[in-house]
PDB file of C-alpha atoms and ligand atoms in Angstrom:
ATOM      1  CA  UNK A   1       0.000   0.000   0.000  1.00 44.00           C
ATOM      2  CA  UNK A   2       1.794   3.116  -1.096  1.00 43.00           C
ATOM      3  CA  UNK A   3       1.043   6.554  -2.370  1.00 46.00           C
ATOM      4  CA  UNK A   4      -2.254   6.486  -0.537  1.00 52.00           C
ATOM      5  CA  UNK A   5      -4.728   9.216  -1.271  1.00 60.00           C
ATOM      6  CA  UNK A   6      -6.128  11.036   1.730  1.00 65.00           C
ATOM      7  CA  UNK A   7      -9.790  10.672   2.611  1.00 73.00           C
ATOM      8  CA  UNK A   8     -11.694  11.187   5.855  1.00 91.00           C
ATOM      9  CA  UNK A   9     -10.150   9.440   8.841  1.00 93.00           C
ATOM     10  CA  UNK A  10     -11.139   5.986  10.098  1.00 95.00           C
ATOM     11  CA  UNK A  11     -12.650   7.287  13.346  1.00 95.00           C
ATOM     12  CA  UNK A  12     -14.805   9.819  11.585  1.00 96.00           C
ATOM     13  CA  UNK A  13     -15.895   7.191   9.047  1.00 97.00           C
ATOM     14  CA  UNK A  14     -16.821   4.782  11.840  1.00 97.00           C
ATOM     15  CA  UNK A  15     -18.883   7.512  13.468  1.00 97.00           C
ATOM     16  CA  UNK A  16     -20.780   8.077  10.205  1.00 98.00           C
ATOM     17  CA  UNK A  17     -21.523   4.357   9.849  1.00 98.00           C
ATOM     18  CA  UNK A  18     -22.777   4.089  13.440  1.00 98.00           C
ATOM     19  CA  UNK A  19     -24.918   7.184  13.132  1.00 98.00           C
ATOM     20  CA  UNK A  20     -26.319   5.970   9.805  1.00 98.00           C
ATOM     21  CA  UNK A  21     -27.184   2.560  11.250  1.00 98.00           C
ATOM     22  CA  UNK A  22     -28.851   4.180  14.225  1.00 98.00           C
ATOM     23  CA  UNK A  23     -30.982   6.367  11.954  1.00 98.00           C
ATOM     24  CA  UNK A  24     -31.831   3.346   9.789  1.00 98.00           C
ATOM     25  CA  UNK A  25     -32.987   1.292  12.788  1.00 98.00           C
ATOM     26  CA  UNK A  26     -34.891   4.123  14.494  1.00 98.00           C
ATOM     27  CA  UNK A  27     -36.406   5.980  11.537  1.00 98.00           C
ATOM     28  CA  UNK A  28     -35.813   3.726   8.518  1.00 98.00           C
ATOM     29  CA  UNK A  29     -33.641   6.603   7.227  1.00 98.00           C
ATOM     30  CA  UNK A  30     -32.267   6.305   3.714  1.00 97.00           C
ATOM     31  CA  UNK A  31     -29.228   7.719   1.961  1.00 98.00           C
ATOM     32  CA  UNK A  32     -29.287  10.071  -0.992  1.00 98.00           C
ATOM     33  CA  UNK A  33     -29.825   8.185  -4.266  1.00 97.00           C
ATOM     34  CA  UNK A  34     -31.550  11.082  -6.003  1.00 98.00           C
ATOM     35  CA  UNK A  35     -30.783  12.631  -9.390  1.00 98.00           C
ATOM     36  CA  UNK A  36     -28.743  15.577  -8.048  1.00 98.00           C
ATOM     37  CA  UNK A  37     -26.396  13.323  -6.122  1.00 97.00           C
ATOM     38  CA  UNK A  38     -26.191  11.018  -9.128  1.00 98.00           C
ATOM     39  CA  UNK A  39     -25.196  13.861 -11.434  1.00 98.00           C
ATOM     40  CA  UNK A  40     -22.750  15.350  -8.943  1.00 97.00           C
ATOM     41  CA  UNK A  41     -20.878  12.064  -8.431  1.00 97.00           C
ATOM     42  CA  UNK A  42     -20.903  11.252 -12.134  1.00 98.00           C
ATOM     43  CA  UNK A  43     -19.322  14.617 -12.911  1.00 97.00           C
ATOM     44  CA  UNK A  44     -16.923  14.943  -9.991  1.00 96.00           C
ATOM     45  CA  UNK A  45     -15.988  11.334  -9.298  1.00 96.00           C
ATOM     46  CA  UNK A  46     -16.412   9.205  -6.211  1.00 96.00           C
ATOM     47  CA  UNK A  47     -14.945   9.688  -2.735  1.00 95.00           C
ATOM     48  CA  UNK A  48     -16.523   6.931  -0.621  1.00 97.00           C
ATOM     49  CA  UNK A  49     -15.851   7.303   3.123  1.00 97.00           C
ATOM     50  CA  UNK A  50     -15.588   3.573   3.876  1.00 98.00           C
ATOM     51  CA  UNK A  51     -15.249   0.178   2.219  1.00 98.00           C
ATOM     52  CA  UNK A  52     -17.580  -2.637   3.249  1.00 98.00           C
ATOM     53  CA  UNK A  53     -17.019  -6.299   2.470  1.00 98.00           C
ATOM     54  CA  UNK A  54     -20.278  -8.132   2.983  1.00 98.00           C
ATOM     55  CA  UNK A  55     -22.148 -11.297   2.114  1.00 98.00           C
ATOM     56  CA  UNK A  56     -24.169 -11.551  -1.109  1.00 98.00           C
ATOM     57  CA  UNK A  57     -27.252 -12.456   0.954  1.00 98.00           C
ATOM     58  CA  UNK A  58     -30.195 -10.421  -0.359  1.00 98.00           C
ATOM     59  CA  UNK A  59     -31.174  -9.488   3.221  1.00 98.00           C
ATOM     60  CA  UNK A  60     -27.846  -7.812   3.917  1.00 98.00           C
ATOM     61  CA  UNK A  61     -27.733  -4.455   2.107  1.00 98.00           C
ATOM     62  CA  UNK A  62     -24.880  -2.283   3.387  1.00 98.00           C
ATOM     63  CA  UNK A  63     -26.048   0.977   1.793  1.00 98.00           C
ATOM     64  CA  UNK A  64     -29.480   0.500   3.379  1.00 98.00           C
ATOM     65  CA  UNK A  65     -28.369  -0.478   6.885  1.00 98.00           C
ATOM     66  CA  UNK A  66     -25.925   2.443   7.064  1.00 98.00           C
ATOM     67  CA  UNK A  67     -28.408   4.903   5.490  1.00 98.00           C
ATOM     68  CA  UNK A  68     -25.922   5.601   2.697  1.00 98.00           C
ATOM     69  CA  UNK A  69     -26.501   6.707  -0.856  1.00 98.00           C
ATOM     70  CA  UNK A  70     -24.659   7.110  -4.135  1.00 98.00           C
ATOM     71  CA  UNK A  71     -20.922   7.609  -3.689  1.00 98.00           C
ATOM     72  CA  UNK A  72     -20.829   6.876   0.054  1.00 98.00           C
ATOM     73  CA  UNK A  73     -19.603   3.271   0.320  1.00 98.00           C
ATOM     74  CA  UNK A  74     -17.196   1.143  -1.686  1.00 98.00           C
ATOM     75  CA  UNK A  75     -18.892  -2.255  -1.439  1.00 98.00           C
ATOM     76  CA  UNK A  76     -17.368  -5.665  -2.093  1.00 98.00           C
ATOM     77  CA  UNK A  77     -19.899  -8.494  -2.015  1.00 98.00           C
ATOM     78  CA  UNK A  78     -19.178 -12.194  -1.981  1.00 98.00           C
ATOM     79  CA  UNK A  79     -21.081 -15.077  -0.398  1.00 98.00           C
ATOM     80  CA  UNK A  80     -19.802 -15.611   3.146  1.00 98.00           C
ATOM     81  CA  UNK A  81     -17.787 -12.344   3.051  1.00 98.00           C
ATOM     82  CA  UNK A  82     -14.633 -14.371   2.450  1.00 98.00           C
ATOM     83  CA  UNK A  83     -11.379 -12.875   1.225  1.00 97.00           C
ATOM     84  CA  UNK A  84      -9.303 -13.873  -1.767  1.00 95.00           C
ATOM     85  CA  UNK A  85      -7.034 -12.001  -4.149  1.00 95.00           C
ATOM     86  CA  UNK A  86      -9.892 -10.209  -5.904  1.00 96.00           C
ATOM     87  CA  UNK A  87     -11.260  -8.843  -2.647  1.00 96.00           C
ATOM     88  CA  UNK A  88      -7.744  -7.833  -1.565  1.00 95.00           C
ATOM     89  CA  UNK A  89      -7.231  -6.032  -4.870  1.00 95.00           C
ATOM     90  CA  UNK A  90     -10.509  -4.201  -4.367  1.00 96.00           C
ATOM     91  CA  UNK A  91      -9.548  -3.114  -0.832  1.00 96.00           C
ATOM     92  CA  UNK A  92      -6.153  -1.983  -2.060  1.00 93.00           C
ATOM     93  CA  UNK A  93      -7.781   0.063  -4.821  1.00 95.00           C
ATOM     94  CA  UNK A  94     -10.224   1.697  -2.406  1.00 96.00           C
ATOM     95  CA  UNK A  95      -7.384   2.659  -0.070  1.00 93.00           C
ATOM     96  CA  UNK A  96      -4.791   3.724  -2.615  1.00 91.00           C
ATOM     97  CA  UNK A  97      -6.957   5.447  -5.206  1.00 94.00           C
ATOM     98  CA  UNK A  98     -10.137   6.510  -3.431  1.00 95.00           C
ATOM     99  CA  UNK A  99      -8.679   7.530  -0.079  1.00 93.00           C
ATOM    100  CA  UNK A 100     -10.684   5.067   2.027  1.00 95.00           C
ATOM    101  CA  UNK A 101      -9.291   4.707   5.576  1.00 94.00           C
ATOM    102  CA  UNK A 102     -11.882   2.374   7.109  1.00 96.00           C
ATOM    103  CA  UNK A 103     -12.699  -1.130   5.910  1.00 97.00           C
ATOM    104  CA  UNK A 104     -15.552  -3.051   7.545  1.00 98.00           C
ATOM    105  CA  UNK A 105     -16.083  -6.792   7.100  1.00 98.00           C
ATOM    106  CA  UNK A 106     -19.814  -7.133   7.656  1.00 98.00           C
ATOM    107  CA  UNK A 107     -21.074 -10.618   8.451  1.00 98.00           C
ATOM    108  CA  UNK A 108     -24.703 -11.269   9.322  1.00 98.00           C
ATOM    109  CA  UNK A 109     -27.028 -13.519  11.294  1.00 98.00           C
ATOM    110  CA  UNK A 110     -28.655 -16.476   9.496  1.00 98.00           C
ATOM    111  CA  UNK A 111     -25.743 -16.593   7.014  1.00 98.00           C
ATOM    112  CA  UNK A 112     -26.234 -19.522   4.631  1.00 98.00           C
ATOM    113  CA  UNK A 113     -22.524 -19.741   3.823  1.00 98.00           C
ATOM    114  CA  UNK A 114     -21.621 -20.002   7.514  1.00 98.00           C
ATOM    115  CA  UNK A 115     -24.366 -22.543   8.186  1.00 97.00           C
ATOM    116  CA  UNK A 116     -23.314 -24.593   5.128  1.00 97.00           C
ATOM    117  CA  UNK A 117     -19.733 -24.627   6.428  1.00 97.00           C
ATOM    118  CA  UNK A 118     -20.970 -25.902   9.816  1.00 97.00           C
ATOM    119  CA  UNK A 119     -23.403 -28.560   8.594  1.00 96.00           C
ATOM    120  CA  UNK A 120     -22.391 -29.609   5.077  1.00 92.00           C
ATOM    121  CA  UNK A 121     -19.444 -30.293   2.809  1.00 88.00           C
ATOM    122  CA  UNK A 122     -20.639 -28.767  -0.465  1.00 92.00           C
ATOM    123  CA  UNK A 123     -19.421 -29.636  -3.962  1.00 93.00           C
ATOM    124  CA  UNK A 124     -18.041 -27.474  -6.719  1.00 96.00           C
ATOM    125  CA  UNK A 125     -17.068 -23.859  -6.323  1.00 96.00           C
ATOM    126  CA  UNK A 126     -19.286 -23.465  -3.269  1.00 97.00           C
ATOM    127  CA  UNK A 127     -16.715 -25.552  -1.399  1.00 97.00           C
ATOM    128  CA  UNK A 128     -14.079 -22.896  -2.046  1.00 97.00           C
ATOM    129  CA  UNK A 129     -16.255 -20.548   0.021  1.00 97.00           C
ATOM    130  CA  UNK A 130     -17.163 -22.949   2.840  1.00 98.00           C
ATOM    131  CA  UNK A 131     -13.524 -24.102   3.143  1.00 97.00           C
ATOM    132  CA  UNK A 132     -12.512 -20.477   3.637  1.00 97.00           C
ATOM    133  CA  UNK A 133     -15.263 -20.016   6.237  1.00 98.00           C
ATOM    134  CA  UNK A 134     -14.100 -23.179   8.040  1.00 97.00           C
ATOM    135  CA  UNK A 135     -10.582 -21.793   8.258  1.00 97.00           C
ATOM    136  CA  UNK A 136     -12.001 -18.908  10.273  1.00 98.00           C
ATOM    137  CA  UNK A 137     -14.572 -20.724  12.431  1.00 98.00           C
ATOM    138  CA  UNK A 138     -12.759 -23.980  13.244  1.00 97.00           C
ATOM    139  CA  UNK A 139     -15.059 -26.268  15.248  1.00 97.00           C
ATOM    140  CA  UNK A 140     -17.543 -23.570  16.268  1.00 98.00           C
ATOM    141  CA  UNK A 141     -21.114 -24.789  15.685  1.00 97.00           C
ATOM    142  CA  UNK A 142     -23.132 -21.865  17.076  1.00 98.00           C
ATOM    143  CA  UNK A 143     -24.224 -19.887  13.969  1.00 97.00           C
ATOM    144  CA  UNK A 144     -23.910 -16.419  15.547  1.00 98.00           C
ATOM    145  CA  UNK A 145     -20.526 -17.056  17.150  1.00 98.00           C
ATOM    146  CA  UNK A 146     -19.386 -18.620  13.868  1.00 98.00           C
ATOM    147  CA  UNK A 147     -20.553 -15.553  11.895  1.00 98.00           C
ATOM    148  CA  UNK A 148     -18.488 -13.356  14.241  1.00 98.00           C
ATOM    149  CA  UNK A 149     -15.420 -15.611  13.912  1.00 98.00           C
ATOM    150  CA  UNK A 150     -15.855 -15.590  10.143  1.00 98.00           C
ATOM    151  CA  UNK A 151     -15.868 -11.784   9.974  1.00 98.00           C
ATOM    152  CA  UNK A 152     -12.848 -11.651  12.302  1.00 98.00           C
ATOM    153  CA  UNK A 153     -11.037 -14.224  10.137  1.00 98.00           C
ATOM    154  CA  UNK A 154     -11.570 -12.088   7.034  1.00 98.00           C
ATOM    155  CA  UNK A 155     -10.225  -9.039   8.896  1.00 97.00           C
ATOM    156  CA  UNK A 156      -7.075 -10.984   9.822  1.00 96.00           C
ATOM    157  CA  UNK A 157      -6.653 -12.106   6.235  1.00 96.00           C
ATOM    158  CA  UNK A 158      -6.814  -8.513   4.983  1.00 96.00           C
ATOM    159  CA  UNK A 159      -4.424  -7.239   7.655  1.00 94.00           C
ATOM    160  CA  UNK A 160      -1.883  -9.997   7.043  1.00 92.00           C
ATOM    161  CA  UNK A 161      -2.069  -9.858   3.257  1.00 89.00           C
ATOM    162  CA  UNK A 162      -1.870  -6.115   2.806  1.00 85.00           C
ATOM    163  CA  UNK A 163       0.743  -5.449   5.485  1.00 78.00           C
ATOM    164  CA  UNK A 164      -1.537  -2.771   6.786  1.00 66.00           C
ATOM    165  CA  UNK A 165      -0.183   0.150   8.713  1.00 57.00           C
ATOM    166  CA  UNK A 166      -2.371   0.582  11.748  1.00 54.00           C
ATOM    167  CA  UNK A 167      -4.785   3.455  12.044  1.00 48.00           C
ATOM    168  CA  UNK A 168      -2.670   5.198  14.659  1.00 48.00           C
ATOM    169  CA  UNK A 169      -0.173   6.098  11.970  1.00 53.00           C
ATOM    170  CA  UNK A 170      -1.050   8.926   9.644  1.00 55.00           C
ATOM    171  CA  UNK A 171      -1.670   6.876   6.524  1.00 62.00           C
ATOM    172  CA  UNK A 172      -2.899   3.690   8.149  1.00 79.00           C
ATOM    173  CA  UNK A 173      -5.971   1.709   7.320  1.00 90.00           C
ATOM    174  CA  UNK A 174      -8.350   0.382   9.980  1.00 94.00           C
ATOM    175  CA  UNK A 175     -10.095  -2.931   9.321  1.00 96.00           C
ATOM    176  CA  UNK A 176     -13.000  -3.819  11.613  1.00 97.00           C
ATOM    177  CA  UNK A 177     -15.277  -6.863  11.907  1.00 98.00           C
ATOM    178  CA  UNK A 178     -19.016  -6.320  12.372  1.00 98.00           C
ATOM    179  CA  UNK A 179     -22.198  -8.368  12.308  1.00 98.00           C
ATOM    180  CA  UNK A 180     -25.629  -7.330  11.024  1.00 98.00           C
ATOM    181  CA  UNK A 181     -28.690  -8.712  12.773  1.00 98.00           C
ATOM    182  CA  UNK A 182     -31.035  -9.213   9.810  1.00 98.00           C
ATOM    183  CA  UNK A 183     -34.088  -9.124  12.087  1.00 98.00           C
ATOM    184  CA  UNK A 184     -33.417  -5.803  13.832  1.00 98.00           C
ATOM    185  CA  UNK A 185     -31.192  -4.164  11.196  1.00 98.00           C
ATOM    186  CA  UNK A 186     -28.700  -3.343  13.939  1.00 98.00           C
ATOM    187  CA  UNK A 187     -24.967  -3.575  13.135  1.00 98.00           C
ATOM    188  CA  UNK A 188     -22.713  -4.575  16.020  1.00 98.00           C
ATOM    189  CA  UNK A 189     -19.028  -3.723  15.659  1.00 98.00           C
ATOM    190  CA  UNK A 190     -16.904  -6.503  17.163  1.00 98.00           C
ATOM    191  CA  UNK A 191     -13.907  -4.252  17.639  1.00 96.00           C
ATOM    192  CA  UNK A 192     -13.534  -0.539  18.301  1.00 92.00           C
ATOM    193  CA  UNK A 193     -10.932   1.958  17.207  1.00 91.00           C
TER     194      UNK A 193
HETATM  195 ZN1   ZN B 201     -24.416 -14.769   4.270  1.00 97.21          ZN
END
């Protein structure tokens, strides 16, 4: 990670995510996806304030749960929110070229990928996902604890692979695990800055 562009800091970004989630849960608040915002970001480019790696599950919508709109979040979606080279490349791009300083790995309750890893040994390409989940959850069989371990495992993978400078340093990148409760819409951060 070098030549990183400067965006808003990780702490400030975390505050925006928490506030957005609170507004979503309390008031069903939504981000700005209107035509003016669309035109503005198309003309002036994007400057998302955070990157979110989340599951492809249709009930887990990061822009919705953080009350974000066009241009706010750089989102990487893959079943089971697992990390491989393509996800790492996407994180690196967000940090180096878009100025993102906060990366959140957002797991969720009732995650099919996590439950498949616990209870089944799937075939085909699905196995590449459940094997990665298993590496993070080990022998854990409780779905919620496993979802937390899975998000934490993806955070470790990002930190180890990208040789991340910690957020305390000026140009560092903070990577945090979080879990979305798909019943309440509440996001719980498993680590703080
Ligand atoms: Zn899932």
